[in-house]
Amino acid sequence: MLVYSAVGQTDSVASELTVEAATLREQLNHHNYRYYALDDPVITDSEYDRLLRRLQDIEARFPALKTADSPTQRVGSAPLSAFATVAHSTPMLSLDNAFNDAELRDFDQRLRNRLHPNGQSEADIEYVCEPKLDGIAVSLLYEDGILVQAATRGDGYSGENITANIRTIAAVPLRLQGEDFPATVEVRGEVYMPREGFERLNQRARESGEKLFVNPRNAAAGSLRQLDSTVTASRPLEMCVYGLRHAAAGQLNSDEPGDGRMHPSLTLTNHLDAMMLLKRWGFLINKLMVAVSGIEACIDYYQRLAGLRDNLPYDIDGIVYKVNSFTLQDQLGFVARAPRWAIARKFPAQEATTTLLAVEFQVGRTGAITPVARLQPVFVGGVTVSNATLHNQDEIARLDIRVGDQVVVRRAGDVIPQIVRIVSDGAARSKQTIVFPTRCPECESDVVRAPGEAVVRCSGGLYCPAQRKEAIKHFASRRAMDIDGLGDKIVEQLVDAGLVKDPADLYALTVEQVAGIDRMGEKSAQNLVDALARSRRTTLPRFLYALGIREVGEVTAAALARHFRSIDRLLAAGQQDFVDTGGIKGVGEVTASALVDRLQSQQSLELKPGQLQGDDLVNWLVSLDIRGIRAEVAEAIAARYPSYEELKNITAEELASGTKSIVEGVGPVVAQHVVTFFHQPHNLEVLDKLLNRARIHWSEEGPTTPGEQPLFGQTWVLTGTLSTMTRDEARRRLERLGAKVAGSVSVRTTCVVAGESAGSKLVRARALGVRILDEAGFGELLEQYASL
Ligand code: IVH
């Protein structure tokens, strides 16, 4: 009895799951169809993922429930040792080419002559025009609606069996939608990699120093050639289909009686109908496919597509024109290995070979230095190209490019022309390798390459002509020196007129000079000069922020000001004054990330400052029972980070390298930017002009030690509108008193200042029980410390 019921129960669970799995498969296939074939999804991506995960769960528990058409099978399967060869049921043909309008008209004339040898008809032929996708031709075989085989074109007669790889492509239905398909269906189309996915893939490869793909076509080919289909699954491939009938000739339009499984509705008479049927079955077909009448309309289509080409999300290398009617196709037949009823009109190539004449280095407006290849002009992608980007230092090394090399230039879409590879080889090549400059080509300042970054930058931010306009705009901006009336347009005019070369020059401007520039009246010129005079009095954090040092935003500027308290002390600081890189003995990456994981999962540990330190901290670390953290290591950690507060927000990298910020929020990278900036003689010159000639100043005194700062260690949040001062002003006053001003309310917030019409931050503060001050209360507080 017991035995029976147990079995019965398992059976019923299994059968319920069988039903659920089938339903999920059906739903997922349907949503895939909505997404790819119809381009009209009805659920979100995350909802789709949820259904997929549920199906994966079920199949993991009951592997017997896996089916060939399960969407879970798209993730790739066990690697093959080699691809098997498969013979194509009918050869996969190629196409004749036409390179201009005349050749296209000839093609049409040939067809008309052939169809009407005695010139008895002037009727236009109906053609289907479709983009010629630049990818890999693939043939798909479905039996009873299930994808059973996919093969490459190979030599046209037999290709490689790449079924496992094709299964991973989401745009390929694993099971046909609907019911009206014959027992065997063969579909042909193109597998390609959309441009965006290609750029992403290469960007990742570039970052990790791997080999790049030269173009989306190669990337698609390489992705299909993987013996390990999990690799293919990770590549952004799509497949668009363009052929049904001739691949499956004798199947769909079989005259032979007796094929009882042939569906009666499959009486197709033309190519376009066949494509619509494929769409209904769940395939992706090209949205730009149209039927037109006569060859002149085909030529118009070419013009239209040539205009769209650059902005399409995928590469196309031409247009394919096909006679729409199957009856006419049959009358025309084939020559050699191409159909008579179709032709490809090619676009100008997107790649061409030319000579590298030189490499120059350009400095961008933010200081990034980009190598630019000067080329023997060459016609590619429809325009003459004489420059191409070489991206960065790594790219030069990767290509091992030398002056005089023969290079392949690619221009696809509106992407900047690139050099994809070198064709020169061996002894014939010059020895002239490309050396990346160590000084800015515009201003001679040192260049810096931050760890982990590919970009090399000029460090002469205040002085460099290339960065001049951006530097001055930033300097004048509201949160920096807040120079009223000095907008971007005026900065540009002042620089273009040669009146201002660096931020310090602003302060030497006269009313007459300013009034001399475009659309500036006497009055607004006077206003600007007054605003400049007013801006002389500022604060150290604003001034530091205004200098535009790389990666020094407002928060970092405030931290630097709090820590160093004077510009002279900051100028004298070296890397070691910002970060301590001593290392902690016994803590490697594994231990570090184990500890960081634990610290993060205990983020809720509510402790008062100083509650967990010294021996308590050591004991607590040991009690976490992390492999690798025994007493000795725990002591070393506590020696470097003496309290829980200092430890709790640390990253695994910091912990493993033992780096500790001395200045809050400043790591080795920012430190390097600051130190290099203040080591450039030209920057120092401008700084000197700013402080001594333009007389920019701030009160250096004020409270200096934490003890004297009444709000030291507190975090305040400002919200709503204050009637007596701007929010910036309020922030400055709070910072003078030692507080940190944060943008959002949390349990760590000390107090919220709520002005007029405060919103969600006030609500949140109430909910968390955070102290709240209104404007009057805030005023009293400031009053109380007015002397500081
Ligand atoms: S029809 C018998 N249509 O171009 C006709 N081909 O040389 C066979 N291609 O390798 C092809 N887009 O992979 C056709 N819309 C399209 C196409 C297309 C790209 C490729 C195809 C073949 C080559 C023809």
mmCIF file of C-alpha atoms and ligand atoms in Angstrom, residues 91-97 129-138 153 188-191 217 240-243 246 271 275 286 289 315-322 334 337-344 346, ligand 1:
data_model
loop_
_atom_site.group_PDB
_atom_site.id
_atom_site.type_symbol
_atom_site.label_atom_id
_atom_site.label_comp_id
_atom_site.label_asym_id
_atom_site.label_seq_id
_atom_site.Cartn_x
_atom_site.Cartn_y
_atom_site.Cartn_z
ATOM 1 C CA PRO A 91 23.523 22.287 -53.798
ATOM 2 C CA MET A 92 23.899 25.622 -52.042
ATOM 3 C CA LEU A 93 24.449 27.977 -54.931
ATOM 4 C CA SER A 94 26.170 31.275 -55.366
ATOM 5 C CA LEU A 95 24.974 34.390 -57.158
ATOM 6 C CA ASP A 96 26.037 36.317 -60.191
ATOM 7 C CA ASN A 97 27.167 39.873 -59.491
ATOM 8 C CA CYS A 129 14.721 43.048 -53.393
ATOM 9 C CA GLU A 130 16.526 42.119 -50.213
ATOM 10 C CA PRO A 131 19.717 43.204 -48.469
ATOM 11 C CA LYS A 132 22.655 40.898 -49.031
ATOM 12 C CA LEU A 133 23.783 40.201 -45.506
ATOM 13 C CA ASP A 134 27.497 39.875 -44.998
ATOM 14 C CA GLY A 135 27.710 36.699 -42.960
ATOM 15 C CA ILE A 136 27.861 32.949 -43.326
ATOM 16 C CA ALA A 137 25.370 30.905 -45.371
ATOM 17 C CA VAL A 138 23.730 28.146 -43.363
ATOM 18 C CA ARG A 153 27.682 25.904 -47.189
ATOM 19 C CA ARG A 188 18.547 28.640 -45.852
ATOM 20 C CA GLY A 189 19.797 31.910 -44.598
ATOM 21 C CA GLU A 190 22.652 33.965 -43.291
ATOM 22 C CA VAL A 191 24.200 33.917 -39.836
ATOM 23 C CA ARG A 217 31.749 38.590 -40.779
ATOM 24 C CA CYS A 240 18.008 35.807 -41.063
ATOM 25 C CA VAL A 241 16.501 33.417 -43.588
ATOM 26 C CA TYR A 242 16.098 34.022 -47.320
ATOM 27 C CA GLY A 243 15.352 30.711 -49.002
ATOM 28 C CA HIS A 246 14.828 25.547 -53.889
ATOM 29 C CA HIS A 271 9.259 33.867 -53.098
ATOM 30 C CA MET A 275 9.168 34.333 -46.830
ATOM 31 C CA ASN A 286 14.777 40.857 -43.243
ATOM 32 C CA MET A 289 12.639 42.920 -48.110
ATOM 33 C CA ASP A 315 26.821 44.833 -42.341
ATOM 34 C CA ILE A 316 25.480 44.313 -45.833
ATOM 35 C CA ASP A 317 27.638 43.984 -48.904
ATOM 36 C CA GLY A 318 24.963 44.447 -51.525
ATOM 37 C CA ILE A 319 21.428 43.711 -52.581
ATOM 38 C CA VAL A 320 19.987 40.476 -53.910
ATOM 39 C CA TYR A 321 17.271 40.705 -56.567
ATOM 40 C CA LYS A 322 15.184 37.603 -57.115
ATOM 41 C CA PHE A 334 20.242 27.659 -63.487
ATOM 42 C CA ARG A 337 26.375 27.159 -59.973
ATOM 43 C CA ALA A 338 24.049 30.152 -59.897
ATOM 44 C CA PRO A 339 20.377 30.654 -60.583
ATOM 45 C CA ARG A 340 19.493 32.687 -63.669
ATOM 46 C CA TRP A 341 16.618 34.267 -61.787
ATOM 47 C CA ALA A 342 18.681 36.133 -59.193
ATOM 48 C CA ILE A 343 21.575 38.576 -59.090
ATOM 49 C CA ALA A 344 23.579 40.397 -56.452
ATOM 50 C CA LYS A 346 27.411 44.793 -54.884
HETATM 51 S S1 IVH B 1 20.082 33.992 -52.100
HETATM 52 C C1 IVH B 1 20.437 30.689 -54.980
HETATM 53 N N1 IVH B 1 19.659 36.038 -50.514
HETATM 54 O O1 IVH B 1 25.186 35.682 -50.581
HETATM 55 C C2 IVH B 1 20.475 31.902 -54.170
HETATM 56 N N2 IVH B 1 21.823 35.084 -50.608
HETATM 57 O O2 IVH B 1 26.555 34.580 -53.371
HETATM 58 C C3 IVH B 1 21.355 31.776 -53.010
HETATM 59 N N3 IVH B 1 23.437 36.110 -49.083
HETATM 60 O O3 IVH B 1 26.512 32.709 -49.890
HETATM 61 C C4 IVH B 1 21.467 32.926 -52.170
HETATM 62 N N4 IVH B 1 22.058 37.586 -48.216
HETATM 63 O O4 IVH B 1 24.968 33.418 -48.100
HETATM 64 C C5 IVH B 1 20.551 35.147 -50.982
HETATM 65 N N5 IVH B 1 19.158 37.814 -49.104
HETATM 66 C C6 IVH B 1 20.032 36.921 -49.584
HETATM 67 C C7 IVH B 1 21.372 36.882 -49.130
HETATM 68 C C8 IVH B 1 22.243 35.938 -49.684
HETATM 69 C C9 IVH B 1 23.294 37.103 -48.205
HETATM 70 C C10 IVH B 1 24.699 35.372 -49.333
HETATM 71 C C11 IVH B 1 24.520 33.885 -49.326
HETATM 72 C C12 IVH B 1 25.392 33.357 -50.405
HETATM 73 C C13 IVH B 1 25.859 34.577 -51.105
HETATM 74 C C14 IVH B 1 25.465 34.469 -52.565
#
